mmCIF file of C-alpha atoms in Angstrom:
data_model
loop_
_atom_site.group_PDB
_atom_site.id
_atom_site.type_symbol
_atom_site.label_atom_id
_atom_site.label_comp_id
_atom_site.label_asym_id
_atom_site.label_seq_id
_atom_site.Cartn_x
_atom_site.Cartn_y
_atom_site.Cartn_z
ATOM 1 C CA MET A 19 69.499 129.274 21.479
ATOM 2 C CA LEU A 20 67.299 128.205 24.070
ATOM 3 C CA LEU A 21 68.948 124.817 24.900
ATOM 4 C CA GLN A 22 72.386 126.158 26.082
ATOM 5 C CA PRO A 23 70.678 127.531 29.452
ATOM 6 C CA ARG A 24 68.751 124.474 29.906
ATOM 7 C CA LEU A 25 71.826 122.694 29.103
ATOM 8 C CA SER A 26 73.758 124.693 31.777
ATOM 9 C CA GLN A 27 71.304 124.537 34.020
ATOM 10 C CA PHE A 28 71.257 120.480 33.968
ATOM 11 C CA TRP A 29 75.125 120.549 34.612
ATOM 12 C CA ARG A 30 74.767 122.936 37.141
ATOM 13 C CA LEU A 31 71.996 120.492 38.742
ATOM 14 C CA ILE A 32 74.482 117.723 38.609
ATOM 15 C CA LEU A 33 77.422 119.499 39.543
ATOM 16 C CA LEU A 34 75.169 119.979 42.699
ATOM 17 C CA CYS A 35 74.261 116.455 43.385
ATOM 18 C CA CYS A 36 77.480 115.171 43.180
ATOM 19 C CA LEU A 37 78.733 117.973 45.767
ATOM 20 C CA ALA A 38 76.113 116.899 48.060
ATOM 21 C CA ILE A 39 76.571 113.272 47.756
ATOM 22 C CA LEU A 40 80.614 114.176 48.586
ATOM 23 C CA PHE A 41 79.300 116.042 51.620
ATOM 24 C CA LEU A 42 77.073 113.091 52.974
ATOM 25 C CA VAL A 43 79.937 110.538 52.297
ATOM 26 C CA PHE A 44 82.335 112.812 54.218
ATOM 27 C CA LEU A 45 79.612 113.730 56.908
ATOM 28 C CA GLY A 46 79.288 109.905 57.466
ATOM 29 C CA ARG A 47 82.616 109.203 57.663
ATOM 30 C CA GLU A 48 83.200 111.959 60.197
ATOM 31 C CA THR A 49 80.641 110.755 62.361
ATOM 32 C CA ILE A 50 81.473 107.180 62.021
ATOM 33 C CA ARG A 51 85.097 108.498 63.020
ATOM 34 C CA HIS A 52 83.964 110.344 66.185
ATOM 35 C CA LEU A 53 81.724 107.646 67.247
ATOM 36 C CA ARG A 54 84.785 105.029 67.005
ATOM 37 C CA ILE A 55 86.820 107.745 69.077
ATOM 38 C CA GLN A 56 83.959 107.862 71.485
ATOM 39 C CA GLN A 57 84.001 104.385 71.946
ATOM 40 C CA VAL A 58 87.583 104.001 72.570
ATOM 41 C CA ARG A 59 87.453 106.932 75.186
ATOM 42 C CA SER A 60 84.351 105.519 77.103
ATOM 43 C CA LEU A 61 86.426 102.247 77.366
ATOM 44 C CA ASN A 62 89.727 103.959 78.130
ATOM 45 C CA THR A 63 88.536 104.829 81.807
ATOM 46 C CA VAL A 64 92.008 104.106 83.485
ATOM 47 C CA PRO A 65 94.962 106.114 82.838
ATOM 48 C CA ARG A 66 97.715 104.295 81.071
ATOM 49 C CA PRO A 67 99.790 102.582 83.998
ATOM 50 C CA GLU A 68 103.329 103.100 82.830
ATOM 51 C CA HIS A 69 102.264 107.112 82.941
ATOM 52 C CA VAL A 70 102.148 106.954 86.505
ATOM 53 C CA GLU A 71 104.892 105.832 89.459
ATOM 54 C CA LYS A 72 102.016 104.182 91.447
ATOM 55 C CA ALA A 73 98.600 102.597 91.672
ATOM 56 C CA LEU A 74 96.217 101.241 93.547
ATOM 57 C CA VAL A 75 94.396 98.359 92.697
ATOM 58 C CA MET A 76 91.019 97.670 94.679
ATOM 59 C CA GLY A 77 88.178 95.458 94.569
ATOM 60 C CA LYS A 78 84.682 97.206 95.439
ATOM 61 C CA MET A 79 81.270 96.291 95.716
ATOM 62 C CA ALA A 80 78.713 98.433 94.087
ATOM 63 C CA GLY A 81 77.406 100.153 97.499
ATOM 64 C CA GLU A 82 81.069 100.573 98.941
ATOM 65 C CA ARG A 83 82.210 103.711 99.427
ATOM 66 C CA VAL A 84 85.896 104.625 98.317
ATOM 67 C CA LYS A 85 86.208 108.486 99.145
ATOM 68 C CA TRP A 86 89.085 107.778 100.981
ATOM 69 C CA ALA A 87 91.264 107.291 98.179
ATOM 70 C CA HIS A 88 90.498 110.029 96.183
ATOM 71 C CA GLU A 89 91.389 112.189 99.181
ATOM 72 C CA LEU A 90 95.059 110.918 98.520
ATOM 73 C CA ARG A 91 95.346 113.411 95.660
ATOM 74 C CA PRO A 92 97.681 114.870 94.634
ATOM 75 C CA ASP A 93 100.112 111.810 95.823
ATOM 76 C CA ALA A 94 97.791 109.610 93.918
ATOM 77 C CA SER A 95 95.742 110.026 90.713
ATOM 78 C CA VAL A 96 92.231 108.608 91.014
ATOM 79 C CA PRO A 97 89.601 108.509 88.413
ATOM 80 C CA PRO A 98 86.283 109.846 89.153
ATOM 81 C CA GLU A 99 83.850 107.059 90.100
ATOM 82 C CA PRO A 100 80.659 108.132 87.997
ATOM 83 C CA GLY A 101 80.539 106.153 84.738
ATOM 84 C CA TYR A 102 83.283 104.241 86.419
ATOM 85 C CA LEU A 103 82.218 100.798 85.584
ATOM 86 C CA LEU A 104 84.894 98.234 85.513
ATOM 87 C CA THR A 105 83.547 94.829 86.345
ATOM 88 C CA LEU A 106 84.507 91.282 86.107
ATOM 89 C CA PRO A 107 82.929 88.999 83.465
ATOM 90 C CA ILE A 108 82.241 86.279 86.255
ATOM 91 C CA GLN A 109 81.665 87.706 89.751
ATOM 92 C CA ARG A 110 83.895 85.033 91.460
ATOM 93 C CA ALA A 111 87.261 84.673 93.236
ATOM 94 C CA ARG A 112 86.845 87.825 95.271
ATOM 95 C CA GLU A 113 89.430 90.360 95.187
ATOM 96 C CA ALA A 114 91.819 87.697 93.026
ATOM 97 C CA GLY A 115 89.654 88.419 90.147
ATOM 98 C CA VAL A 116 90.133 91.938 90.143
ATOM 99 C CA TYR A 117 94.058 91.587 90.949
ATOM 100 C CA LEU A 118 94.149 89.212 88.138
ATOM 101 C CA SER A 119 92.160 90.930 86.024
ATOM 102 C CA PHE A 120 94.202 94.499 86.081
ATOM 103 C CA ILE A 121 97.563 92.381 85.989
ATOM 104 C CA VAL A 122 95.889 90.611 82.341
ATOM 105 C CA ASP A 123 94.524 93.647 81.110
ATOM 106 C CA HIS A 124 97.465 96.227 81.480
ATOM 107 C CA TYR A 125 100.457 93.849 81.148
ATOM 108 C CA PRO A 126 103.009 94.823 79.912
ATOM 109 C CA ASN A 127 102.527 98.774 80.884
ATOM 110 C CA PHE A 128 102.609 98.541 84.730
ATOM 111 C CA PRO A 129 103.387 101.520 86.844
ATOM 112 C CA ALA A 130 106.656 101.282 89.007
ATOM 113 C CA TYR A 131 104.669 100.022 92.000
ATOM 114 C CA THR A 132 101.030 98.878 92.304
ATOM 115 C CA VAL A 133 99.506 98.219 95.738
ATOM 116 C CA PHE A 134 96.935 95.847 95.586
ATOM 117 C CA LEU A 135 94.305 96.116 98.709
ATOM 118 C CA HIS A 136 90.886 96.040 99.813
ATOM 119 C CA ALA A 137 88.470 98.813 99.272
ATOM 120 C CA SER A 138 87.569 99.772 102.956
ATOM 121 C CA ASP A 139 90.035 102.736 104.582
ATOM 122 C CA HIS A 140 89.821 100.582 108.016
ATOM 123 C CA HIS A 141 90.016 97.039 108.897
ATOM 124 C CA TRP A 142 91.949 94.918 110.957
ATOM 125 C CA HIS A 143 94.126 93.143 107.884
ATOM 126 C CA ASN A 144 95.965 96.327 108.123
ATOM 127 C CA ASP A 145 99.646 95.975 110.110
ATOM 128 C CA ASP A 146 99.306 96.856 114.017
ATOM 129 C CA SER A 147 102.311 99.430 113.482
ATOM 130 C CA GLN A 148 100.092 101.408 111.605
ATOM 131 C CA GLY A 149 96.656 101.040 112.725
ATOM 132 C CA PRO A 150 93.283 99.673 111.144
ATOM 133 C CA PHE A 151 93.433 102.824 109.073
ATOM 134 C CA THR A 152 94.567 102.304 105.377
ATOM 135 C CA PRO A 153 95.435 105.748 104.298
ATOM 136 C CA ALA A 154 98.309 105.727 107.108
ATOM 137 C CA THR A 155 99.542 102.200 105.702
ATOM 138 C CA LEU A 156 99.814 103.835 102.455
ATOM 139 C CA ALA A 157 101.453 107.385 103.397
ATOM 140 C CA ASN A 158 104.300 105.216 105.561
ATOM 141 C CA LEU A 159 105.195 102.164 102.908
ATOM 142 C CA ARG A 160 108.813 102.357 101.804
ATOM 143 C CA LEU A 161 108.956 102.044 98.067
ATOM 144 C CA ASP A 162 112.779 101.665 98.342
ATOM 145 C CA THR A 163 111.824 98.408 100.249
ATOM 146 C CA VAL A 164 109.541 97.329 97.305
ATOM 147 C CA GLU A 165 111.919 98.123 94.787
ATOM 148 C CA ARG A 166 114.507 96.037 96.548
ATOM 149 C CA GLU A 167 112.251 92.920 97.451
ATOM 150 C CA GLY A 168 109.952 92.920 94.422
ATOM 151 C CA TYR A 169 107.237 92.023 96.536
ATOM 152 C CA VAL A 170 106.011 92.866 99.993
ATOM 153 C CA ASN A 171 103.273 91.802 102.188
ATOM 154 C CA LEU A 172 101.644 94.962 103.790
ATOM 155 C CA ARG A 173 100.919 92.703 107.215
ATOM 156 C CA CYS A 174 103.830 92.148 109.323
ATOM 157 C CA ASN A 175 101.557 90.694 112.034
ATOM 158 C CA GLN A 176 102.332 86.832 111.567
ATOM 159 C CA ASN A 177 99.004 85.506 112.949
ATOM 160 C CA PRO A 178 97.055 84.373 111.066
ATOM 161 C CA GLY A 179 99.052 82.316 108.355
ATOM 162 C CA CYS A 180 102.472 82.027 109.751
ATOM 163 C CA PRO A 181 104.550 79.705 110.465
ATOM 164 C CA VAL A 182 102.549 77.232 108.311
ATOM 165 C CA SER A 183 99.044 77.461 107.407
ATOM 166 C CA ILE A 184 98.795 74.622 104.837
ATOM 167 C CA ASN A 185 100.519 71.095 104.410
ATOM 168 C CA PRO A 186 99.675 70.230 100.842
ATOM 169 C CA LEU A 187 100.870 67.137 100.563
ATOM 170 C CA SER A 188 99.894 66.183 103.923
ATOM 171 C CA PRO A 189 96.265 67.107 104.801
ATOM 172 C CA THR A 190 94.672 66.076 107.891
ATOM 173 C CA GLN A 191 92.196 63.081 108.057
ATOM 174 C CA THR A 192 89.317 65.644 109.377
ATOM 175 C CA ASP A 193 90.367 67.857 106.079
ATOM 176 C CA ILE A 194 89.974 64.766 104.001
ATOM 177 C CA GLU A 195 86.289 63.794 105.654
ATOM 178 C CA THR A 196 85.018 67.237 105.574
ATOM 179 C CA GLY A 197 86.215 68.090 102.194
ATOM 180 C CA ASP A 198 88.304 71.258 103.207
ATOM 181 C CA PRO A 199 90.098 72.823 100.299
ATOM 182 C CA ARG A 200 93.388 71.592 102.002
ATOM 183 C CA SER A 201 92.648 67.918 101.338
ATOM 184 C CA PHE A 202 93.156 68.733 97.567
ATOM 185 C CA PHE A 203 95.229 72.216 97.823
ATOM 186 C CA ALA A 204 98.092 70.084 95.940
ATOM 187 C CA ASP A 205 95.880 69.922 93.013
ATOM 188 C CA MET A 206 95.151 73.297 92.698
ATOM 189 C CA TYR A 207 98.768 74.440 93.565
ATOM 190 C CA GLN A 208 99.382 72.314 90.279
ATOM 191 C CA GLU A 209 96.672 73.999 88.203
ATOM 192 C CA VAL A 210 97.274 77.345 89.561
ATOM 193 C CA LEU A 211 101.130 77.651 89.264
ATOM 194 C CA ASN A 212 101.370 74.927 85.968
ATOM 195 C CA VAL A 213 103.506 72.941 87.751
ATOM 196 C CA SER A 214 103.434 68.944 86.427
ATOM 197 C CA THR A 215 104.515 66.674 89.352
ATOM 198 C CA ARG A 216 103.961 66.521 92.948
ATOM 199 C CA GLU A 217 107.437 67.029 93.636
ATOM 200 C CA GLN A 218 107.358 70.642 92.638
ATOM 201 C CA VAL A 219 104.726 71.130 95.238
ATOM 202 C CA PRO A 220 106.026 72.155 98.590
ATOM 203 C CA GLU A 221 105.415 70.619 101.695
ATOM 204 C CA HIS A 222 104.614 73.402 104.132
ATOM 205 C CA LEU A 223 103.281 76.936 102.914
ATOM 206 C CA GLY A 224 102.909 80.051 104.914
ATOM 207 C CA ALA A 225 102.776 83.686 104.884
ATOM 208 C CA ALA A 226 100.628 86.312 106.752
ATOM 209 C CA CYS A 227 97.191 87.252 105.657
ATOM 210 C CA CYS A 228 95.217 88.868 104.035
ATOM 211 C CA SER A 229 95.422 89.687 100.331
ATOM 212 C CA GLN A 230 97.005 92.836 100.773
ATOM 213 C CA PHE A 231 100.777 93.370 99.369
ATOM 214 C CA ALA A 232 103.059 95.949 97.067
ATOM 215 C CA VAL A 233 104.556 94.757 93.770
ATOM 216 C CA SER A 234 107.296 96.324 91.761
ATOM 217 C CA ARG A 235 106.536 96.479 87.818
ATOM 218 C CA GLU A 236 109.998 94.144 87.352
ATOM 219 C CA ARG A 237 108.502 91.541 89.487
ATOM 220 C CA ILE A 238 105.206 91.467 87.894
ATOM 221 C CA LEU A 239 106.726 91.146 84.571
ATOM 222 C CA ALA A 240 109.006 88.277 85.741
ATOM 223 C CA ARG A 241 106.057 85.891 84.635
ATOM 224 C CA PRO A 242 104.738 86.024 81.295
ATOM 225 C CA TRP A 243 101.555 87.326 80.472
ATOM 226 C CA GLU A 244 100.093 83.566 79.729
ATOM 227 C CA ASP A 245 100.757 82.692 83.367
ATOM 228 C CA TYR A 246 98.532 85.463 84.965
ATOM 229 C CA VAL A 247 95.818 84.566 82.009
ATOM 230 C CA ARG A 248 95.811 80.820 83.180
ATOM 231 C CA MET A 249 95.420 81.952 86.638
ATOM 232 C CA ARG A 250 92.526 83.997 86.219
ATOM 233 C CA ASP A 251 90.837 81.688 84.126
ATOM 234 C CA TRP A 252 91.101 78.944 86.573
ATOM 235 C CA ALA A 253 89.905 81.744 89.513
ATOM 236 C CA LEU A 254 86.815 82.665 87.273
ATOM 237 C CA ARG A 255 86.005 79.151 85.447
ATOM 238 C CA GLY A 256 88.512 76.352 86.076
ATOM 239 C CA SER A 257 87.799 76.576 89.851
ATOM 240 C CA ASP A 258 84.304 75.739 89.455
ATOM 241 C CA TYR A 259 84.177 72.522 89.931
ATOM 242 C CA GLU A 260 81.109 70.292 88.935
ATOM 243 C CA ASP A 261 80.867 68.594 92.652
ATOM 244 C CA GLY A 262 80.662 72.502 93.673
ATOM 245 C CA ARG A 263 83.245 71.852 96.406
ATOM 246 C CA MET A 264 84.881 75.668 95.643
ATOM 247 C CA ASN A 265 82.933 78.830 96.236
ATOM 248 C CA SER A 266 84.069 82.046 95.160
ATOM 249 C CA TYR A 267 85.224 82.398 98.995
ATOM 250 C CA GLY A 268 87.450 79.211 99.076
ATOM 251 C CA VAL A 269 88.966 80.448 95.826
ATOM 252 C CA GLY A 270 90.062 83.939 96.935
ATOM 253 C CA TRP A 271 91.518 81.963 99.929
ATOM 254 C CA VAL A 272 93.283 80.252 97.440
ATOM 255 C CA PHE A 273 95.275 82.748 95.900
ATOM 256 C CA GLU A 274 95.634 84.719 99.579
ATOM 257 C CA SER A 275 97.974 81.439 100.336
ATOM 258 C CA LEU A 276 99.902 81.682 97.173
ATOM 259 C CA TRP A 277 100.202 85.456 96.136
ATOM 260 C CA HIS A 278 103.740 85.578 97.803
ATOM 261 C CA VAL A 279 104.778 82.380 95.944
ATOM 262 C CA ILE A 280 103.151 83.745 92.519
ATOM 263 C CA PHE A 281 105.528 86.793 93.023
ATOM 264 C CA GLY A 282 108.542 84.814 93.527
ATOM 265 C CA LYS A 283 108.922 84.503 97.364
ATOM 266 C CA GLU A 284 109.876 81.398 99.050
ATOM 267 C CA ALA A 285 106.904 78.697 100.117
ATOM 268 C CA VAL A 286 107.134 79.708 103.747
ATOM 269 C CA PHE A 287 107.253 83.633 103.695
ATOM 270 C CA CYS A 288 107.149 84.824 107.090
ATOM 271 C CA PRO A 289 109.605 87.543 108.000
ATOM 272 C CA GLU A 290 110.395 88.575 111.422
ATOM 273 C CA GLU A 291 107.659 91.264 112.630
ATOM 274 C CA GLY A 292 110.029 93.824 113.766
ATOM 275 C CA LYS A 293 112.400 93.516 110.906
ATOM 276 C CA CYS A 294 109.477 93.799 108.648
ATOM 277 C CA ARG A 295 107.915 96.898 109.994
ATOM 278 C CA CYS A 296 111.153 98.428 110.232
ATOM 279 C CA ASP A 297 111.888 97.716 106.346
ATOM 280 C CA VAL A 298 107.766 98.123 105.238
ATOM 281 C CA TYR A 299 107.057 101.169 107.379
ATOM 282 C CA GLY A 300 110.308 102.430 108.593
ATOM 283 C CA VAL A 301 109.119 101.576 112.218
ATOM 284 C CA CYS A 302 112.577 100.435 113.678
#
């Protein structure tokens, strides 16, 4: 009769052990699941672009302040900066690496309109009609024109860049002797835009500077994702020639000369300044 209580106690102990093991397994799974969620959230620092009407894409240095962008609320959604660490795998190509990385990483989920611009709130790259201040440029930008045109340069001033800034097929002797990027621009054009023959390289290239522009979702999607991947790979790695003839600044300049072509405009894209300001900013 003394064996029965001992036997019951034994099975109770076994049952408790089993329950403890099940609890630990469940706890472990929940812990792993929680960590995975935390990992995903820590990487998902940007709202899904297709859920917003417009986005600003800026390349900023570590010490560069962009408080002015936060003051655009509620017109624009700006994530907080603390812990907002989005960095390029290779620090090369200046703003071009940033712009292309945004497109590659978010394709095909873009906002209706994306404005690519520099991080400073004032500089001479902005159009004269808006003064040097970027907030004024953004406040007056006509999105209906962006929708209609697909791509608009934020600068209407034609100098520098227009009417022609590069002659890819006929570089000057000075460019050749000094190793200026203009002397081998035709080669780079073929690499960046994936064209196989010299006949596909335009004789002249021209557009107002300075790598600040607005693009519609449809215009970005006019090119396949693979095109932008190839361009970014060239910007960050392929352009790093063994002879060192292209530095980061030079690569940024190449893309500055090609953004209008990449987004579907003719090789020489120099709208008349008055018409440009009327269309882009409503200054008529």
